[in-house]
Amino acid sequence: MDDATGRYLDQIGRVPLLTADEEKELARLIEAGREAAARKAAGARGRAVDRAIAEGEAARDRFIRANLRLAVSIARQVARPAGMELGDLIQEANLGLEHAVEKFDWRKGFKFSTYATWWIRQAVSRAVDQQGSAIRLPADRAAELRSWLKHAGPDESLPNDLLRVLRASRIDSLDRPPDHDSDISLGDLVAGDAVDPADEVARTDGGDRVRAAVDALEDRARIAVIRRFGLDGG
């Protein structure tokens, strides 16, 4: 965990949680603010309209801040693919939380955390599918793969088609060592495009020797050797 994420977790941990009554009251203010904003867009004016909009925005901000710990808790439960930081998942979880706040219906009587958990998990799972995979998987296949990985155990227990999808979609870091005891990285084992210096010296030196030997031949022999081995670029 980096320092920025640590500071963020410390800050949201200081925000008090909401009671059930506070959730209902904030949800009512948010709804009233939306209605006032719609009236203002339709031409309504007045202090009451502006006050309702301001109270709705403040209630929305407080509602979100009080539930950021829920978003972090759910983000931490997700298996992160290589190259994806916890902070990235937390941001996606927060987007799901904001959507849940907008959709929450306080009249139905259930707790906000129960309702928001589904939206947050959806946002986090979608981010893992889109950003943590080398290929873009259809939503149904991604959900099926996640279900198997959660309940079926090791990769070997996956059906062959899902196992191929998993291997093709995984992203690995070239900075990762091949094993725990290795001092090199995977990148050190990947062949590059650069010419090996020893091979270049041997090629250059060998070419000079061939040209010197060909130049020492008589004219007919030199032409025959050049044409036979394509030394003129043919």
XYZ file of N, CA and C in Angstrom:
702
model
N 0.844 -1.189 0.000
C 0.000 0.000 0.000
C 0.885 1.246 0.000
N 0.628 2.184 -0.915
C 1.446 3.381 -0.977
C 0.995 4.388 0.079
N 1.796 5.452 0.246
C 1.527 6.446 1.293
C 0.212 7.171 1.050
N -0.084 7.480 -0.226
C -1.316 8.210 -0.525
C -2.544 7.397 -0.128
N -2.527 6.100 -0.442
C -3.654 5.242 -0.064
C -3.770 5.133 1.443
N -2.623 5.041 2.115
C -2.641 4.964 3.575
C -3.244 6.214 4.204
N -2.881 7.384 3.686
C -3.447 8.639 4.207
C -4.945 8.712 3.943
N -5.351 8.232 2.761
C -6.775 8.239 2.419
C -7.569 7.358 3.391
N -7.062 6.171 3.676
C -7.749 5.269 4.595
C -7.824 5.871 6.002
N -6.762 6.576 6.385
C -6.770 7.211 7.701
C -7.827 8.308 7.766
N -7.966 9.076 6.694
C -8.937 10.176 6.666
C -10.371 9.674 6.711
N -10.685 8.659 5.892
C -12.073 8.190 5.869
C -12.429 7.434 7.145
N -11.416 6.924 7.841
C -11.688 6.238 9.096
C -12.157 7.162 10.192
N -11.946 8.456 10.023
C -12.364 9.433 11.021
C -13.804 9.908 10.821
N -14.410 9.578 9.691
C -15.771 10.027 9.402
C -16.758 9.124 10.142
N -17.641 9.690 10.964
C -18.592 8.842 11.708
C -19.597 8.161 10.791
N -19.988 6.962 11.178
C -20.983 6.220 10.414
C -22.377 6.796 10.671
N -23.309 6.437 9.796
C -24.673 6.952 9.891
C -25.587 5.945 10.581
N -26.545 6.460 11.323
C -27.598 5.602 11.853
C -28.659 5.406 10.766
N -29.571 4.479 11.012
C -30.637 4.225 10.043
C -31.497 5.474 9.840
N -31.777 6.200 10.921
C -32.579 7.422 10.804
C -31.834 8.501 10.012
N -30.520 8.604 10.215
C -29.733 9.586 9.479
C -29.696 9.249 7.993
N -29.615 7.968 7.671
C -29.645 7.558 6.265
C -30.947 7.996 5.601
N -32.064 7.795 6.282
C -33.357 8.180 5.716
C -33.449 9.687 5.524
N -32.986 10.430 6.543
C -33.069 11.880 6.457
C -32.197 12.417 5.317
N -30.980 11.905 5.203
C -30.100 12.350 4.124
C -30.663 11.965 2.759
N -31.243 10.779 2.672
C -31.828 10.342 1.407
C -32.998 11.236 1.009
N -33.788 11.661 1.999
C -34.905 12.578 1.709
C -34.389 13.932 1.211
N -33.330 14.424 1.831
C -32.754 15.703 1.400
C -32.170 15.601 -0.009
N -31.532 14.480 -0.306
C -30.974 14.283 -1.651
C -32.083 14.263 -2.692
N -33.163 13.550 -2.378
C -34.298 13.482 -3.296
C -34.928 14.861 -3.485
N -35.085 15.599 -2.395
C -35.656 16.949 -2.490
C -34.744 17.868 -3.306
N -33.432 17.695 -3.168
C -32.487 18.497 -3.944
C -32.576 18.208 -5.424
N -32.738 16.935 -5.780
C -32.900 16.582 -7.196
C -34.161 17.199 -7.774
N -35.251 17.121 -7.008
C -36.512 17.694 -7.483
C -36.397 19.209 -7.642
N -35.700 19.865 -6.698
C -35.522 21.312 -6.790
C -34.657 21.680 -7.991
N -33.630 20.872 -8.262
C -32.773 21.127 -9.420
C -33.568 20.986 -10.714
N -34.487 20.013 -10.745
C -35.323 19.847 -11.931
C -36.262 21.041 -12.112
N -36.809 21.543 -10.996
C -37.684 22.714 -11.083
C -36.916 23.941 -11.545
N -35.693 24.095 -11.044
C -34.886 25.245 -11.448
C -34.529 25.173 -12.930
N -34.247 23.961 -13.418
C -33.953 23.810 -14.835
C -35.167 24.138 -15.691
N -36.364 23.950 -15.096
C -37.596 24.262 -15.826
C -37.994 25.733 -15.714
N -37.210 26.510 -14.943
C -37.486 27.936 -14.867
C -37.838 28.459 -13.491
N -37.963 27.575 -12.491
C -38.323 28.019 -11.144
C -37.172 28.790 -10.512
N -37.483 29.784 -9.724
C -36.478 30.593 -9.052
C -36.918 30.833 -7.609
N -35.953 31.198 -6.765
C -36.297 31.519 -5.388
C -35.297 30.931 -4.410
N -35.279 31.497 -3.202
C -34.355 31.024 -2.184
C -34.651 29.598 -1.748
N -35.926 29.259 -1.708
C -36.296 27.909 -1.270
C -35.733 26.856 -2.214
N -35.788 27.148 -3.512
C -35.250 26.208 -4.505
C -33.745 26.073 -4.339
N -33.058 27.197 -4.237
C -31.594 27.166 -4.086
C -31.191 26.486 -2.779
N -31.948 26.720 -1.719
C -31.629 26.102 -0.434
C -31.802 24.591 -0.513
N -32.862 24.135 -1.165
C -33.097 22.691 -1.281
C -31.987 22.029 -2.098
N -31.526 22.718 -3.148
C -30.438 22.165 -3.963
C -29.161 22.072 -3.146
N -28.843 23.140 -2.401
C -27.620 23.151 -1.586
C -27.677 22.087 -0.495
N -28.842 21.947 0.154
C -28.984 20.929 1.198
C -28.866 19.524 0.612
N -29.390 19.326 -0.594
C -29.288 18.025 -1.240
C -27.849 17.671 -1.572
N -27.084 18.637 -2.061
C -25.678 18.387 -2.389
C -24.868 18.090 -1.135
N -25.138 18.846 -0.060
C -24.429 18.608 1.197
C -24.781 17.239 1.774
N -26.055 16.848 1.669
C -26.479 15.539 2.166
C -25.833 14.414 1.361
N -25.756 14.607 0.049
C -25.119 13.600 -0.809
C -23.648 13.438 -0.446
N -22.967 14.561 -0.236
C -21.548 14.509 0.130
C -21.353 13.778 1.454
N -22.188 14.086 2.448
C -22.059 13.422 3.745
C -22.390 11.931 3.637
N -23.415 11.602 2.869
C -23.813 10.205 2.697
C -22.660 9.396 2.096
N -22.032 9.952 1.076
C -20.927 9.244 0.415
C -19.744 9.097 1.359
N -19.351 10.195 2.024
C -18.187 10.152 2.907
C -18.367 9.154 4.049
N -19.580 9.048 4.561
C -19.832 8.140 5.679
C -19.784 6.674 5.266
N -19.842 6.407 3.959
C -19.841 5.012 3.484
C -18.598 4.652 2.673
N -17.592 5.514 2.692
C -16.370 5.207 1.940
C -15.664 3.968 2.481
N -15.788 3.732 3.780
C -15.165 2.539 4.353
C -15.793 1.259 3.804
N -17.083 1.309 3.510
C -17.751 0.154 2.893
C -17.152 -0.123 1.517
N -16.932 0.934 0.735
C -16.351 0.765 -0.596
C -14.943 0.175 -0.510
N -14.149 0.643 0.437
C -12.787 0.126 0.606
C -12.819 -1.340 1.020
N -13.724 -1.672 1.931
C -13.830 -3.058 2.402
C -14.132 -4.011 1.252
N -15.030 -3.627 0.364
C -15.386 -4.479 -0.763
C -14.240 -4.538 -1.775
N -13.578 -3.406 -2.018
C -12.440 -3.390 -2.952
C -11.325 -4.302 -2.468
N -11.118 -4.374 -1.171
C -10.051 -5.214 -0.617
C -10.356 -6.704 -0.758
N -11.618 -7.054 -0.887
C -11.990 -8.461 -0.992
C -11.754 -9.038 -2.381
N -11.565 -8.159 -3.361
C -11.418 -8.600 -4.750
C -9.966 -8.959 -5.024
N -9.756 -10.077 -5.702
C -8.408 -10.478 -6.103
C -7.926 -9.558 -7.214
N -6.875 -8.803 -6.922
C -6.372 -7.833 -7.896
C -5.419 -8.500 -8.877
N -5.616 -8.281 -10.169
C -4.670 -8.807 -11.157
C -3.362 -8.045 -11.089
N -2.300 -8.654 -11.636
C -0.987 -8.011 -11.633
C -1.067 -6.676 -12.356
N -0.429 -5.668 -11.765
C -0.398 -4.353 -12.382
C -1.535 -3.445 -11.979
N -2.478 -3.949 -11.189
C -3.602 -3.129 -10.747
C -3.443 -2.825 -9.267
N -3.413 -1.546 -8.918
C -3.193 -1.130 -7.538
C -4.507 -1.101 -6.764
N -4.365 -1.204 -5.437
C -5.550 -1.128 -4.576
C -6.256 0.212 -4.748
N -5.474 1.282 -4.917
C -6.073 2.596 -5.097
C -6.982 2.669 -6.312
N -6.609 1.955 -7.393
C -7.453 1.937 -8.590
C -8.800 1.279 -8.291
N -8.761 0.171 -7.563
C -10.011 -0.523 -7.231
C -10.867 0.317 -6.290
N -10.234 1.019 -5.366
C -10.989 1.866 -4.443
C -11.719 2.969 -5.209
N -11.050 3.546 -6.203
C -11.703 4.582 -7.009
C -12.934 4.024 -7.722
N -12.812 2.832 -8.289
C -13.949 2.216 -8.964
C -15.053 1.893 -7.960
N -14.677 1.423 -6.771
C -15.677 1.136 -5.737
C -16.413 2.408 -5.330
N -15.694 3.523 -5.277
C -16.330 4.797 -4.920
C -17.344 5.231 -5.974
N -17.036 4.948 -7.248
C -18.002 5.261 -8.301
C -19.279 4.442 -8.129
N -19.119 3.166 -7.764
C -20.295 2.339 -7.482
C -21.073 2.855 -6.290
N -20.349 3.339 -5.277
C -21.000 3.908 -4.097
C -21.814 5.150 -4.468
N -21.246 6.031 -5.278
C -21.964 7.240 -5.692
C -23.236 6.874 -6.455
N -23.144 5.868 -7.297
C -24.325 5.442 -8.048
C -25.389 4.894 -7.098
N -24.948 4.152 -6.085
C -25.897 3.592 -5.122
C -26.603 4.710 -4.338
N -25.872 5.755 -3.989
C -26.474 6.881 -3.267
C -27.563 7.532 -4.116
N -27.298 7.666 -5.414
C -28.290 8.278 -6.305
C -29.532 7.405 -6.455
N -29.356 6.087 -6.413
C -30.471 5.166 -6.666
C -31.213 4.733 -5.400
N -30.653 5.004 -4.235
C -31.217 4.499 -2.979
C -32.615 5.053 -2.727
N -33.529 4.142 -2.427
C -34.915 4.513 -2.113
C -35.147 4.274 -0.623
N -35.169 5.352 0.159
C -35.297 5.230 1.605
C -36.652 4.696 2.043
N -37.660 4.744 1.165
C -39.003 4.304 1.533
C -39.118 2.789 1.703
N -38.197 2.042 1.103
C -38.307 0.577 1.143
C -37.864 -0.010 2.479
N -37.191 0.778 3.298
C -36.928 0.360 4.664
C -35.687 -0.462 4.919
N -34.902 -0.807 3.883
C -33.707 -1.603 4.165
C -32.484 -0.699 4.316
N -31.423 -1.266 4.907
C -30.216 -0.486 5.178
C -29.510 -0.149 3.866
N -28.882 1.004 3.876
C -28.175 1.439 2.672
C -27.018 0.502 2.332
N -26.285 0.024 3.334
C -25.126 -0.825 3.068
C -25.516 -2.093 2.316
N -26.692 -2.640 2.648
C -27.164 -3.835 1.947
C -27.413 -3.534 0.474
N -28.001 -2.382 0.209
C -28.295 -1.988 -1.163
C -27.026 -1.610 -1.920
N -26.134 -0.869 -1.273
C -24.949 -0.343 -1.951
C -23.933 -1.430 -2.282
N -23.901 -2.492 -1.492
C -22.899 -3.548 -1.711
C -22.975 -4.093 -3.127
N -24.172 -4.294 -3.648
C -24.313 -4.848 -5.004
C -23.735 -3.894 -6.039
N -24.055 -2.598 -5.912
C -23.553 -1.628 -6.880
C -22.035 -1.504 -6.826
N -21.486 -1.524 -5.617
C -20.034 -1.407 -5.473
C -19.343 -2.623 -6.072
N -19.857 -3.803 -5.795
C -19.249 -5.019 -6.354
C -19.324 -5.029 -7.874
N -20.438 -4.541 -8.400
C -20.561 -4.471 -9.854
C -19.497 -3.558 -10.455
N -19.283 -2.399 -9.841
C -18.300 -1.447 -10.349
C -16.888 -2.013 -10.265
N -16.569 -2.655 -9.162
C -15.231 -3.215 -8.986
C -15.001 -4.375 -9.952
N -15.973 -5.251 -10.092
C -15.831 -6.398 -11.002
C -15.675 -5.929 -12.437
N -16.422 -4.913 -12.823
C -16.303 -4.382 -14.179
C -14.916 -3.792 -14.421
N -14.373 -3.127 -13.412
C -13.030 -2.553 -13.554
C -11.978 -3.637 -13.706
N -12.118 -4.717 -12.938
C -11.164 -5.826 -13.049
C -11.241 -6.457 -14.431
N -12.458 -6.617 -14.941
C -12.636 -7.224 -16.263
C -12.032 -6.349 -17.361
N -12.210 -5.044 -17.259
C -11.800 -4.132 -18.329
C -10.342 -3.713 -18.236
N -9.845 -3.498 -17.014
C -8.497 -2.961 -16.856
C -7.476 -4.012 -16.464
N -7.925 -5.089 -15.862
C -6.988 -6.080 -15.364
C -6.806 -7.261 -16.282
N -7.297 -7.174 -17.501
C -7.205 -8.288 -18.432
C -6.524 -7.838 -19.708
N -5.729 -8.742 -20.274
C -5.042 -8.422 -21.527
C -6.016 -8.398 -22.696
N -7.179 -9.032 -22.533
C -8.205 -9.026 -23.566
C -9.522 -8.609 -22.936
N -10.405 -8.062 -23.725
C -11.720 -7.643 -23.229
C -12.665 -8.836 -23.278
N -13.151 -9.230 -22.102
C -14.029 -10.388 -22.010
C -15.484 -9.933 -21.981
N -16.377 -10.691 -22.621
C -17.807 -10.395 -22.475
C -18.217 -10.499 -21.012
N -19.190 -9.714 -20.614
C -19.577 -9.647 -19.206
C -19.994 -11.015 -18.664
N -20.732 -11.809 -19.465
C -21.193 -13.106 -18.972
C -20.038 -14.075 -18.780
N -19.054 -14.035 -19.716
C -17.898 -14.927 -19.589
C -17.024 -14.507 -18.405
N -16.879 -13.205 -18.216
C -16.091 -12.717 -17.092
C -16.735 -13.125 -15.764
N -18.066 -13.020 -15.681
C -18.769 -13.410 -14.460
C -18.633 -14.907 -14.212
N -18.718 -15.707 -15.287
C -18.564 -17.157 -15.145
C -17.170 -17.515 -14.665
N -16.159 -16.818 -15.217
C -14.781 -17.079 -14.820
C -14.565 -16.724 -13.351
N -15.089 -15.575 -12.919
C -14.944 -15.179 -11.522
C -15.599 -16.180 -10.590
N -16.764 -16.691 -10.997
C -17.470 -17.658 -10.167
C -16.660 -18.941 -10.005
N -16.067 -19.401 -11.107
C -15.244 -20.618 -11.035
C -14.012 -20.399 -10.172
N -13.357 -19.260 -10.338
C -12.149 -18.991 -9.559
C -12.456 -18.885 -8.071
N -13.672 -18.424 -7.755
C -14.044 -18.264 -6.350
C -14.398 -19.589 -5.695
N -15.019 -20.501 -6.456
C -15.555 -21.707 -5.841
C -14.849 -22.999 -6.260
N -14.125 -22.971 -7.399
C -13.592 -24.229 -7.921
C -12.166 -24.513 -7.482
N -11.500 -23.557 -6.841
C -10.146 -23.832 -6.383
C -9.100 -23.495 -7.425
N -8.037 -24.330 -7.554
C -6.909 -24.025 -8.440
C -7.323 -23.944 -9.901
N -6.428 -23.369 -10.704
C -6.714 -23.209 -12.128
C -6.986 -24.545 -12.816
N -6.329 -25.598 -12.335
C -6.463 -26.897 -13.004
C -7.890 -27.437 -12.967
N -8.692 -26.955 -12.025
C -10.062 -27.448 -11.925
C -11.013 -26.715 -12.861
N -10.506 -25.711 -13.561
C -11.359 -24.981 -14.497
C -11.632 -25.808 -15.740
N -12.790 -25.620 -16.363
C -13.012 -26.228 -17.685
C -11.973 -25.698 -18.674
N -11.669 -26.497 -19.678
C -10.596 -26.132 -20.611
C -10.833 -24.783 -21.276
N -12.099 -24.484 -21.646
C -12.345 -23.210 -22.329
C -12.100 -22.025 -21.402
N -12.524 -22.157 -20.125
C -12.279 -21.073 -19.175
C -10.802 -20.960 -18.811
N -10.111 -22.084 -18.771
C -8.687 -22.055 -18.473
C -7.922 -21.331 -19.568
N -8.308 -21.546 -20.822
C -7.647 -20.836 -21.931
C -7.936 -19.341 -21.866
N -9.184 -18.984 -21.515
C -9.532 -17.574 -21.379
C -8.722 -16.936 -20.256
N -8.581 -17.642 -19.141
C -7.834 -17.106 -17.996
C -6.378 -16.864 -18.362
N -5.757 -17.830 -19.010
C -4.340 -17.691 -19.354
C -4.121 -16.577 -20.374
N -5.065 -16.437 -21.311
C -4.916 -15.397 -22.339
C -5.158 -14.005 -21.782
N -5.951 -13.912 -20.715
C -6.334 -12.591 -20.207
C -5.428 -12.091 -19.104
N -4.601 -12.955 -18.553
C -3.757 -12.532 -17.445
C -2.645 -11.606 -17.914
N -2.377 -10.587 -17.113
C -1.293 -9.650 -17.364
C -0.223 -9.876 -16.311
N 1.014 -10.018 -16.740
C 2.104 -10.223 -15.794
C 3.139 -9.127 -15.960
N 3.822 -8.799 -14.892
C 4.835 -7.752 -14.924
C 6.185 -8.336 -15.299
N 6.897 -7.659 -16.201
C 8.244 -8.102 -16.576
C 9.235 -7.875 -15.453
N 8.846 -7.092 -14.451
C 9.735 -6.866 -13.308
C 9.623 -7.978 -12.269
N 8.644 -8.865 -12.422
C 8.460 -9.934 -11.433
C 9.515 -11.010 -11.624
N 10.128 -11.507 -10.536
C 11.100 -12.603 -10.676
C 10.400 -13.895 -11.068
N 11.080 -14.795 -11.803
C 10.457 -16.067 -12.197
C 10.068 -16.923 -11.004
N 10.813 -16.835 -9.908
C 10.489 -17.566 -8.692
C 10.989 -16.753 -7.502
N 10.682 -17.230 -6.318
C 10.967 -16.463 -5.107
C 12.468 -16.313 -4.846
N 13.267 -17.271 -5.279
C 14.697 -17.248 -4.977
C 15.530 -16.642 -6.087
N 14.890 -16.119 -7.110
C 15.625 -15.616 -8.268
C 15.998 -14.151 -8.091
N 17.190 -13.794 -8.587
C 17.662 -12.412 -8.541
C 17.413 -11.678 -9.856
N 16.835 -12.357 -10.834
C 16.557 -11.743 -12.122
C 15.052 -11.569 -12.281
N 14.641 -10.840 -13.295
C 13.228 -10.613 -13.576
C 12.829 -11.336 -14.852
N 11.520 -11.413 -15.085
C 11.047 -12.037 -16.315
C 11.551 -11.284 -17.542
N 11.705 -9.963 -17.399
C 12.191 -9.168 -18.521
C 13.589 -9.556 -18.959
N 14.390 -10.057 -17.990
C 15.752 -10.481 -18.344
C 15.756 -11.732 -19.207
N 14.650 -12.476 -19.187
C 14.576 -13.730 -19.937
C 13.946 -13.556 -21.308
N 13.427 -12.358 -21.581
C 12.777 -12.104 -22.861
C 13.807 -11.621 -23.871
N 13.814 -12.265 -25.022
C 14.770 -11.887 -26.060
C 14.445 -10.504 -26.595
N 15.470 -9.684 -26.757
C 15.286 -8.346 -27.283
C 15.674 -8.260 -28.747
N 15.506 -7.080 -29.329
C 15.840 -6.873 -30.741
C 17.296 -6.467 -30.944
N 17.985 -6.124 -29.857
C 19.368 -5.669 -29.995
C 20.271 -6.813 -30.451
N 21.261 -6.478 -31.293
C 22.214 -7.468 -31.797
C 23.258 -7.735 -30.731
N 23.552 -9.003 -30.499
C 24.587 -9.351 -29.535
C 25.944 -8.846 -30.031
N 26.698 -8.133 -29.202
C 27.985 -7.583 -29.650
C 28.942 -8.632 -30.193
N 29.006 -9.800 -29.541
C 29.916 -10.861 -30.008
C 29.518 -11.354 -31.395
N 28.191 -11.496 -31.605
C 27.730 -11.942 -32.927
C 28.038 -10.899 -33.992
N 27.911 -9.617 -33.648
C 28.173 -8.559 -34.611
C 29.654 -8.514 -34.995
N 30.520 -8.695 -34.002
C 31.958 -8.714 -34.282
C 32.309 -9.888 -35.170
N 31.746 -11.066 -34.862
C 32.045 -12.251 -35.665
C 31.546 -12.078 -37.092
N 30.357 -11.478 -37.232
C 29.821 -11.283 -38.577
C 30.669 -10.308 -39.376
N 31.027 -9.214 -38.761
C 31.830 -8.197 -39.467
C 33.210 -8.722 -39.820
N 33.841 -9.375 -38.839
C 35.185 -9.902 -39.078
C 35.156 -11.000 -40.124
N 34.141 -11.859 -40.046
C 34.036 -12.939 -41.034
C 33.822 -12.392 -42.431
N 32.997 -11.337 -42.553
C 32.767 -10.731 -43.863
C 34.031 -10.147 -44.458
N 34.842 -9.508 -43.634
C 36.103 -8.945 -44.124
C 37.029 -10.043 -44.633
N 37.050 -11.151 -43.923
C 37.938 -12.248 -44.334
C 37.469 -12.856 -45.658
N 36.133 -13.000 -45.805
C 35.608 -13.565 -47.051
C 35.931 -12.659 -48.230
N 35.720 -11.361 -48.051
C 36.012 -10.417 -49.134
C 37.496 -10.430 -49.511
N 38.353 -10.519 -48.503
C 39.796 -10.570 -48.790
C 40.154 -11.828 -49.557
N 39.504 -12.963 -49.180
C 39.813 -14.221 -49.861
C 39.304 -14.206 -51.298
N 38.115 -13.647 -51.517
C 37.540 -13.583 -52.863
C 38.374 -12.666 -53.757
N 38.850 -11.557 -53.218
C 39.633 -10.612 -54.003
C 40.964 -11.219 -54.446
N 41.431 -12.232 -53.731
C 42.710 -12.851 -54.065
C 42.587 -13.856 -55.220
N 41.343 -14.205 -55.610
C 41.142 -15.180 -56.678
C 41.346 -14.542 -58.050
N 41.560 -15.422 -59.036
C 41.593 -14.944 -60.413
C 40.194 -14.480 -60.817
N 40.137 -13.730 -61.923
C 38.885 -13.094 -62.307
C 37.750 -14.085 -62.486
N 37.975 -15.174 -63.263
C 36.902 -16.136 -63.533
C 36.464 -16.840 -62.256
N 37.435 -17.226 -61.419
C 37.102 -17.909 -60.163
C 36.349 -16.972 -59.219
N 36.812 -15.706 -59.175
C 36.152 -14.746 -58.296
C 34.697 -14.542 -58.700
N 34.442 -14.405 -60.028
C 33.065 -14.219 -60.507
C 32.213 -15.439 -60.199
N 32.779 -16.635 -60.377
C 32.038 -17.872 -60.120
C 31.639 -17.986 -58.648
N 32.584 -17.676 -57.763
C 32.287 -17.769 -56.328
C 31.242 -16.719 -55.917
N 31.384 -15.502 -56.431
C 30.423 -14.437 -56.087
C 29.021 -14.809 -56.503
N 28.892 -15.352 -57.756
C 27.563 -15.707 -58.250
C 27.017 -16.961 -57.578
N 27.902 -17.893 -57.259
C 27.457 -19.147 -56.635
C 26.873 -18.891 -55.247
N 27.496 -18.020 -54.484
C 27.076 -17.790 -53.089
C 26.328 -16.483 -52.911
N 26.057 -15.762 -54.013
C 25.279 -14.521 -53.930
C 25.968 -13.440 -53.138
N 27.286 -13.369 -53.262
C 28.040 -12.373 -52.497
C 27.833 -10.946 -52.993
N 27.200 -10.812 -54.167
C 26.937 -9.462 -54.685
C 25.553 -8.968 -54.266
N 24.938 -9.716 -53.345
C 23.606 -9.337 -52.876
C 22.487 -10.041 -53.608
N 22.846 -10.894 -54.567
C 21.829 -11.621 -55.314
C 21.347 -12.859 -54.592
